[in-house]
CSV table of C-alpha atoms in Angstrom, one decimal:
chain,number,residue,atom,x,y,z
Y,14,MET,CA,71.4,-19.1,-81.7
Y,15,ALA,CA,67.9,-18.9,-82.1
Y,16,ALA,CA,67.1,-17.9,-78.3
Y,17,ARG,CA,69.7,-15.0,-78.7
Y,18,GLY,CA,68.1,-13.9,-82.2
Y,19,LEU,CA,64.8,-13.5,-80.2
Y,20,TRP,CA,66.5,-11.4,-77.5
Y,21,ALA,CA,68.2,-9.4,-79.8
Y,22,GLU,CA,64.6,-8.6,-81.7
Y,23,CYS,CA,62.9,-8.0,-78.7
Y,24,TRP,CA,65.4,-5.4,-77.6
Y,25,GLU,CA,65.8,-3.8,-81.1
Y,26,HIS,CA,61.7,-3.5,-80.6
Y,27,THR,CA,61.9,-2.1,-77.2
Y,28,ALA,CA,64.4,0.4,-78.2
Y,29,GLY,CA,62.3,1.4,-81.1
Y,30,LEU,CA,59.3,1.9,-79.0
Y,31,TRP,CA,61.4,4.3,-76.6
Y,32,GLN,CA,62.7,5.9,-79.9
Y,33,GLU,CA,59.4,6.7,-80.9
Y,34,LEU,CA,58.4,8.0,-77.9
Y,35,ARG,CA,61.2,10.4,-77.6
Y,36,ASP,CA,60.6,11.9,-81.5
Y,37,ASN,CA,56.6,11.3,-81.3
Y,38,GLN,CA,55.8,14.7,-79.3
Y,39,LEU,CA,52.1,13.4,-79.0
Y,40,LEU,CA,52.8,9.7,-77.7
Y,41,LYS,CA,55.4,11.6,-75.0
Y,42,TYR,CA,52.8,14.2,-73.9
Y,43,GLY,CA,50.1,11.4,-73.9
Y,44,ALA,CA,52.2,9.3,-71.7
Y,45,ILE,CA,53.0,12.1,-69.1
Y,46,THR,CA,49.5,13.1,-69.0
Y,47,THR,CA,48.5,9.5,-68.1
Y,48,VAL,CA,51.3,8.8,-65.6
Y,49,SER,CA,50.2,12.1,-64.1
Y,50,ALA,CA,46.2,11.1,-64.2
Y,51,VAL,CA,47.0,8.0,-62.6
Y,52,SER,CA,49.4,9.6,-59.7
Y,53,LEU,CA,46.8,12.2,-58.9
Y,54,VAL,CA,44.2,9.4,-58.4
Y,55,VAL,CA,46.5,7.5,-56.2
Y,56,LEU,CA,46.9,10.5,-54.4
Y,57,ARG,CA,43.6,11.8,-53.9
Y,58,LYS,CA,42.6,7.7,-52.7
Y,59,TRP,CA,45.4,8.2,-50.0
Y,60,VAL,CA,44.5,11.6,-48.9
Y,61,ALA,CA,40.7,10.3,-48.6
Y,62,GLY,CA,42.1,7.9,-46.1
Y,63,GLY,CA,39.8,5.3,-44.3
Y,64,VAL,CA,36.2,4.7,-45.3
Y,65,CYS,CA,33.5,3.4,-42.8
Y,66,HIS,CA,32.3,0.3,-44.4
Y,67,SER,CA,29.4,-0.8,-41.6
Y,68,GLN,CA,26.1,-1.2,-43.0
Y,69,ALA,CA,24.6,-1.0,-39.5
Y,70,LYS,CA,21.2,0.4,-39.5
Y,71,LEU,CA,19.7,2.8,-36.4
Y,72,HIS,CA,16.0,2.4,-36.8
Y,73,GLY,CA,14.6,3.6,-33.1
Y,74,LYS,CA,18.1,5.1,-32.2
Y,75,THR,CA,18.6,8.9,-31.0
Y,76,VAL,CA,21.5,10.7,-32.4
Y,77,VAL,CA,22.7,14.1,-31.3
Y,78,ILE,CA,25.6,15.7,-33.0
Y,79,THR,CA,26.5,19.2,-32.4
Y,80,GLY,CA,27.9,21.7,-35.3
Y,81,ALA,CA,25.6,19.6,-37.4
Y,82,ASN,CA,24.5,22.5,-40.1
Y,83,THR,CA,28.3,22.5,-42.1
Y,84,GLY,CA,31.2,20.2,-43.0
Y,85,ILE,CA,31.6,16.9,-41.3
Y,86,GLY,CA,29.0,17.5,-38.9
Y,87,LYS,CA,26.4,17.8,-41.7
Y,88,GLU,CA,27.8,14.7,-43.5
Y,89,THR,CA,27.6,12.7,-40.4
Y,90,ALA,CA,23.9,13.9,-39.7
Y,91,LEU,CA,23.3,12.9,-43.3
Y,92,ASP,CA,24.9,9.5,-42.8
Y,93,MET,CA,22.8,9.0,-39.4
Y,94,ALA,CA,19.6,9.9,-41.1
Y,95,ARG,CA,20.3,7.4,-44.0
Y,96,ARG,CA,20.6,4.4,-41.4
Y,97,GLY,CA,17.0,5.5,-40.1
Y,98,ALA,CA,18.1,7.4,-36.8
Y,99,ARG,CA,16.2,10.2,-35.1
Y,100,VAL,CA,18.9,12.9,-35.6
Y,101,VAL,CA,18.8,16.4,-33.3
Y,102,MET,CA,21.4,18.7,-34.9
Y,103,ALA,CA,22.5,21.1,-32.0
Y,104,CYS,CA,23.5,24.1,-33.7
Y,105,ARG,CA,24.2,27.8,-33.1
Y,106,ASP,CA,23.0,29.2,-36.2
Y,107,LEU,CA,19.2,28.2,-36.3
Y,108,SER,CA,18.7,29.5,-39.9
Y,109,LYS,CA,21.5,27.6,-41.4
Y,110,ALA,CA,20.8,24.3,-39.4
Y,111,GLU,CA,17.0,24.4,-40.5
Y,112,GLN,CA,18.5,24.7,-44.1
Y,113,ALA,CA,20.5,21.9,-43.6
Y,114,ALA,CA,18.1,19.7,-42.1
Y,115,SER,CA,15.8,20.3,-44.8
Y,116,GLU,CA,18.4,19.1,-47.0
Y,117,ILE,CA,18.9,15.9,-45.2
Y,118,ARG,CA,15.3,15.2,-44.9
Y,119,GLN,CA,15.0,15.7,-48.7
Y,120,ALA,CA,18.1,13.5,-49.4
Y,121,THR,CA,17.2,10.6,-47.2
Y,122,GLY,CA,13.6,10.9,-46.8
Y,123,ASN,CA,13.9,10.8,-43.0
Y,124,SER,CA,11.5,13.2,-41.4
Y,125,GLU,CA,13.3,12.6,-37.9
Y,126,VAL,CA,15.7,15.2,-38.4
Y,127,LEU,CA,15.3,17.8,-35.6
Y,128,VAL,CA,17.0,21.2,-35.1
Y,129,ARG,CA,17.7,22.6,-31.6
Y,130,HIS,CA,19.5,25.4,-30.4
Y,131,LEU,CA,22.9,25.1,-29.0
Y,132,ASP,CA,25.5,27.6,-28.1
Y,133,LEU,CA,28.6,25.8,-26.6
Y,134,SER,CA,30.2,29.4,-25.8
Y,135,SER,CA,27.7,29.7,-23.2
Y,136,LEU,CA,27.1,27.4,-20.3
Y,137,ARG,CA,23.4,28.5,-20.1
Y,138,SER,CA,22.8,27.8,-23.5
Y,139,VAL,CA,24.3,24.2,-22.9
Y,140,ARG,CA,22.4,23.8,-19.6
Y,141,HIS,CA,18.9,24.7,-21.6
Y,142,PHE,CA,19.6,22.4,-24.3
Y,143,SER,CA,20.5,19.5,-22.1
Y,144,THR,CA,17.0,20.1,-20.1
Y,145,GLU,CA,15.0,20.4,-23.1
Y,146,LEU,CA,16.7,17.6,-24.7
Y,147,ARG,CA,15.8,15.2,-21.6
Y,148,ALA,CA,12.2,16.2,-21.4
Y,149,ALA,CA,11.9,15.6,-25.0
Y,150,GLU,CA,13.8,12.6,-25.8
Y,151,LYS,CA,13.2,9.3,-24.2
Y,152,ARG,CA,16.5,8.0,-25.1
Y,153,LEU,CA,20.3,9.0,-26.3
Y,154,ASP,CA,22.0,6.3,-28.3
Y,155,ILE,CA,24.8,8.2,-29.6
Y,156,LEU,CA,26.4,11.6,-28.9
Y,157,ILE,CA,28.8,13.0,-31.5
Y,158,ASN,CA,30.5,16.1,-30.1
Y,159,ASN,CA,31.6,17.4,-33.4
Y,160,ALA,CA,31.5,21.2,-33.2
Y,161,GLY,CA,34.7,23.4,-32.7
Y,162,VAL,CA,36.5,26.3,-33.6
Y,163,MET,CA,40.2,26.4,-34.8
Y,164,MET,CA,42.5,29.2,-34.2
Y,165,CYS,CA,40.5,32.2,-33.8
Y,166,PRO,CA,41.7,35.5,-32.4
Y,167,LYS,CA,41.9,35.6,-28.7
Y,168,MET,CA,38.2,35.9,-27.7
Y,169,LEU,CA,36.2,34.9,-24.5
Y,170,THR,CA,33.2,33.1,-24.2
Y,171,ASP,CA,29.9,34.6,-22.2
Y,172,ASP,CA,31.5,32.8,-19.0
Y,173,GLY,CA,35.0,34.2,-19.4
Y,174,PHE,CA,36.9,31.3,-20.9
Y,175,GLU,CA,39.1,31.3,-23.7
Y,176,MET,CA,37.1,30.5,-26.6
Y,177,GLN,CA,38.9,27.6,-28.4
Y,178,LEU,CA,39.1,25.7,-24.7
Y,179,GLY,CA,35.6,27.0,-23.8
Y,180,VAL,CA,33.8,25.7,-27.2
Y,181,ASN,CA,36.2,22.6,-27.9
Y,182,HIS,CA,36.3,21.2,-24.5
Y,183,LEU,CA,34.4,22.8,-21.6
Y,184,GLY,CA,31.0,23.3,-23.3
Y,185,HIS,CA,31.2,19.6,-24.6
Y,186,PHE,CA,32.8,18.4,-21.3
Y,187,LEU,CA,29.4,20.0,-19.7
Y,188,LEU,CA,27.0,18.8,-22.2
Y,189,THR,CA,28.2,15.2,-22.0
Y,190,ASN,CA,27.9,15.3,-18.3
Y,191,LEU,CA,24.4,16.5,-18.2
Y,192,LEU,CA,23.6,14.0,-20.8
Y,193,LEU,CA,25.3,11.1,-19.2
Y,194,GLU,CA,22.3,9.6,-17.3
Y,195,LEU,CA,20.4,9.4,-20.4
Y,196,LEU,CA,23.2,7.8,-22.2
Y,197,LYS,CA,23.5,5.3,-19.6
Y,198,SER,CA,19.8,4.5,-19.5
Y,199,SER,CA,20.0,4.0,-23.1
Y,200,ALA,CA,23.2,1.7,-23.1
Y,201,PRO,CA,24.9,0.1,-25.0
Y,202,SER,CA,25.5,4.0,-26.6
Y,203,ARG,CA,28.1,5.9,-27.2
Y,204,VAL,CA,30.0,9.4,-27.0
Y,205,VAL,CA,32.2,10.2,-29.9
Y,206,THR,CA,34.6,13.6,-29.6
Y,207,VAL,CA,36.3,15.0,-32.8
Y,208,SER,CA,39.8,16.0,-31.7
Y,209,SER,CA,42.9,16.5,-34.2
Y,210,VAL,CA,46.3,15.2,-34.7
Y,211,VAL,CA,47.6,18.7,-33.8
Y,212,HIS,CA,47.2,17.5,-30.0
Y,213,ASP,CA,50.6,15.7,-30.5
Y,214,ARG,CA,52.4,19.1,-29.6
Y,215,GLY,CA,49.7,20.2,-26.9
Y,216,LYS,CA,50.0,20.8,-23.4
Y,217,ILE,CA,47.6,21.6,-20.8
Y,218,HIS,CA,48.6,25.1,-19.5
Y,219,PHE,CA,46.8,24.4,-15.7
Y,220,ASP,CA,48.8,27.5,-14.6
Y,221,ASP,CA,47.1,29.8,-17.2
Y,222,LEU,CA,44.3,28.0,-19.1
Y,223,HIS,CA,42.9,31.1,-20.7
Y,224,PHE,CA,46.3,33.0,-21.5
Y,225,GLU,CA,45.7,35.9,-19.1
Y,226,ARG,CA,48.9,36.2,-18.1
Y,227,THR,CA,50.7,34.6,-21.2
Y,228,PRO,CA,50.7,35.9,-24.9
Y,229,TYR,CA,48.0,34.3,-27.0
Y,230,SER,CA,48.7,32.1,-29.6
Y,231,PRO,CA,46.1,30.4,-31.7
Y,232,LEU,CA,47.9,27.4,-32.5
Y,233,THR,CA,49.0,27.0,-29.0
Y,234,SER,CA,45.4,27.4,-27.7
Y,235,TYR,CA,43.9,24.8,-30.5
Y,236,ARG,CA,46.5,22.2,-29.5
Y,237,GLN,CA,45.5,22.7,-25.9
Y,238,SER,CA,41.9,22.1,-26.8
Y,239,LYS,CA,42.1,19.2,-28.8
Y,240,LEU,CA,44.6,17.6,-26.4
Y,241,ALA,CA,42.0,18.2,-23.7
Y,242,ASN,CA,39.1,16.3,-26.1
Y,243,ILE,CA,41.4,13.0,-25.8
Y,244,LEU,CA,42.2,13.3,-22.2
Y,245,PHE,CA,38.5,14.0,-21.6
Y,246,THR,CA,37.8,10.7,-23.5
Y,247,ARG,CA,40.2,9.1,-21.8
Y,248,GLU,CA,38.8,9.9,-18.2
Y,249,LEU,CA,35.1,9.7,-19.2
Y,250,ALA,CA,35.7,6.0,-20.4
Y,251,SER,CA,37.2,5.3,-17.0
Y,252,ARG,CA,34.4,6.7,-15.2
Y,253,THR,CA,32.0,5.4,-17.4
Y,254,ARG,CA,33.4,1.7,-17.3
Y,255,GLY,CA,30.7,-1.1,-16.9
Y,256,SER,CA,28.0,1.2,-17.7
Y,257,GLY,CA,27.5,0.2,-21.4
Y,258,VAL,CA,28.8,4.2,-22.4
Y,259,THR,CA,31.7,3.7,-24.9
Y,260,CYS,CA,33.7,6.6,-25.5
Y,261,LEU,CA,35.7,7.3,-28.6
Y,262,CYS,CA,37.7,10.1,-30.0
Y,263,LEU,CA,39.3,11.0,-33.4
Y,264,HIS,CA,41.1,12.8,-35.8
Y,265,PRO,CA,39.0,13.4,-38.9
Y,266,GLY,CA,41.9,14.4,-41.1
Y,267,VAL,CA,42.9,17.9,-42.8
Y,268,ILE,CA,39.7,19.2,-44.4
Y,269,ARG,CA,38.3,21.7,-46.7
Y,270,SER,CA,35.6,23.3,-44.4
Y,271,GLU,CA,34.4,26.7,-42.8
Y,272,LEU,CA,36.7,25.7,-39.8
Y,273,GLY,CA,39.5,27.3,-41.3
Y,274,ARG,CA,37.9,30.5,-41.8
Y,275,HIS,CA,39.9,32.2,-39.1
Y,276,VAL,CA,43.2,30.9,-40.9
Y,277,GLU,CA,42.3,32.1,-44.2
Y,278,THR,CA,41.2,35.7,-42.6
Y,279,ARG,CA,44.8,36.1,-40.7
Y,280,TRP,CA,46.6,34.9,-43.8
Y,281,PRO,CA,44.5,35.5,-47.1
Y,282,ALA,CA,47.4,35.5,-49.3
Y,283,ALA,CA,48.7,32.0,-47.8
Y,284,ALA,CA,45.0,30.8,-48.4
Y,285,ALA,CA,44.8,32.1,-51.8
Y,286,LEU,CA,48.2,30.3,-53.1
Y,287,LEU,CA,47.2,26.9,-51.3
Y,288,ARG,CA,43.5,26.9,-52.5
Y,289,LEU,CA,44.6,24.6,-55.6
Y,290,PRO,CA,46.9,22.3,-53.7
Y,291,ALA,CA,43.7,22.0,-51.1
Y,292,LEU,CA,41.9,20.5,-53.7
Y,293,LEU,CA,44.3,17.4,-53.7
Y,294,LEU,CA,45.7,17.4,-50.4
Y,295,MET,CA,42.7,17.7,-48.1
Y,296,LYS,CA,39.6,16.0,-47.6
Y,297,THR,CA,36.2,16.8,-48.4
Y,298,PRO,CA,33.6,17.2,-45.7
Y,299,ARG,CA,32.2,13.5,-46.6
Y,300,GLU,CA,36.0,12.0,-46.7
Y,301,GLY,CA,36.6,13.9,-43.0
Y,302,ALA,CA,33.3,12.4,-41.9
Y,303,GLN,CA,34.2,8.8,-42.1
Y,304,THR,CA,36.1,8.2,-38.9
Y,305,SER,CA,33.2,10.2,-37.0
Y,306,ILE,CA,30.7,7.7,-38.6
Y,307,TYR,CA,32.6,4.7,-38.2
Y,308,CYS,CA,33.2,5.4,-34.4
Y,309,ALA,CA,29.4,6.2,-34.2
Y,310,VAL,CA,28.2,2.7,-35.7
Y,311,THR,CA,30.6,0.1,-36.2
Y,312,PRO,CA,30.1,-2.9,-34.1
Y,313,GLY,CA,32.6,-4.4,-31.6
Y,314,LEU,CA,34.2,-0.9,-30.5
Y,315,GLU,CA,33.5,-1.4,-26.9
Y,316,GLU,CA,36.6,-2.9,-26.2
Y,317,HIS,CA,38.2,0.3,-27.5
Y,318,SER,CA,36.5,2.5,-25.1
Y,319,GLY,CA,38.8,5.5,-24.3
Y,320,CYS,CA,40.8,5.2,-27.5
Y,321,TYR,CA,42.0,7.8,-30.2
Y,322,PHE,CA,41.1,7.1,-33.8
Y,323,SER,CA,42.2,8.1,-37.2
Y,324,ASP,CA,41.3,7.0,-40.5
Y,325,CYS,CA,38.9,4.4,-39.3
Y,326,ARG,CA,41.3,2.8,-37.1
Y,327,VAL,CA,42.7,2.7,-33.7
Y,328,LYS,CA,45.9,5.0,-33.7
Y,329,ARG,CA,48.1,5.6,-30.6
Y,330,PRO,CA,47.9,9.2,-29.8
Y,331,ALA,CA,50.8,11.2,-28.2
Y,332,PRO,CA,52.4,10.6,-24.5
Y,333,GLU,CA,50.6,13.6,-23.3
Y,334,ALA,CA,47.3,12.3,-24.1
Y,335,ARG,CA,48.1,9.2,-22.4
Y,336,ASP,CA,48.7,10.7,-19.2
Y,337,ASP,CA,45.9,9.3,-16.8
Y,338,LEU,CA,47.1,11.7,-14.1
Y,339,THR,CA,46.7,15.0,-16.0
Y,340,ALA,CA,43.5,13.4,-17.6
Y,341,ARG,CA,41.8,13.2,-13.8
Y,342,ARG,CA,43.4,16.6,-13.0
Y,343,LEU,CA,41.8,18.3,-16.3
Y,344,TRP,CA,38.5,16.4,-15.2
Y,345,ASP,CA,38.6,18.2,-11.7
Y,346,VAL,CA,39.9,21.7,-13.1
Y,347,SER,CA,37.1,21.2,-15.7
Y,348,ALA,CA,34.1,20.5,-13.1
Y,349,ARG,CA,35.2,23.4,-11.5
Y,350,LEU,CA,34.9,25.7,-14.2
Y,351,VAL,CA,31.5,24.8,-15.5
Y,352,ASN,CA,30.6,24.3,-11.8
Y,353,HIS,CA,29.4,20.5,-12.3
Y,354,TYR,CA,30.4,17.7,-10.1
Y,355,SER,CA,30.0,13.8,-10.6
Y,356,ASN,CA,31.1,10.8,-9.3
């Protein structure tokens, strides 16, 4: 009887609380606000994704980062500088790059943050940059192929390549090959290439790589270039096996950065509507840089050379990105296009 009475009392107390919650508007809205706030915090944490926890220092190491003046490239450069690395920011816009470098030097106290001009849409610029770097630097420990363009209108590079394939893949393909001997002589070293999850619907259009005969689609072209990044990493890992060069690629996440400027220009109304949700559902540049940083500095990743990462973990890419024959064919085609052949 005593137990039954206790249960009855508890039930009445609980029912009273629910009744009070229904009747008390302030309490009700307070509860809703609390639940909403907690939910938003959980959502943001999930969107932010993985975090690089490595405390590795990079004193005496040299890091080259393409497109390092903004977005995840700048955040990656900031992190590398904090770890003590000599950081070379390889950028097309020198004024923005110098401003970014100045901010990084001030924030980290690292004076070894340098700027060099590199325009990935020009093979001549890529060759000039590589020649200057090899003459100026005794070593290269980490090359981060970060720069890119996304869903731009139909444009051609200086060498007549479709812009997205030319910048995102072919420019980095030539750059990496021209710096490969320096990477090998500095081993253990790493090549980290930023790709994207959109590769999973990509295809390498060997019969029309530059959309000269088929209608141009910004998204189709972007997917092709990001798939090319992964296939390039896979084949590069195969060709450098045993050399001490570890080759990794990654999806950084969906990020609020200047990379999406062409999307906003093409669909301004949609961009305006999505601006507020984007604050919750897209990563900040700092959050987006975490996987690049993870791949660059985390010890023990040598066994994963050729692999694809997302949120600081190895992930299985799409079947098209695991096709060794396609990777080898893309390498051969790319070598012909940029007129650079290697073993």
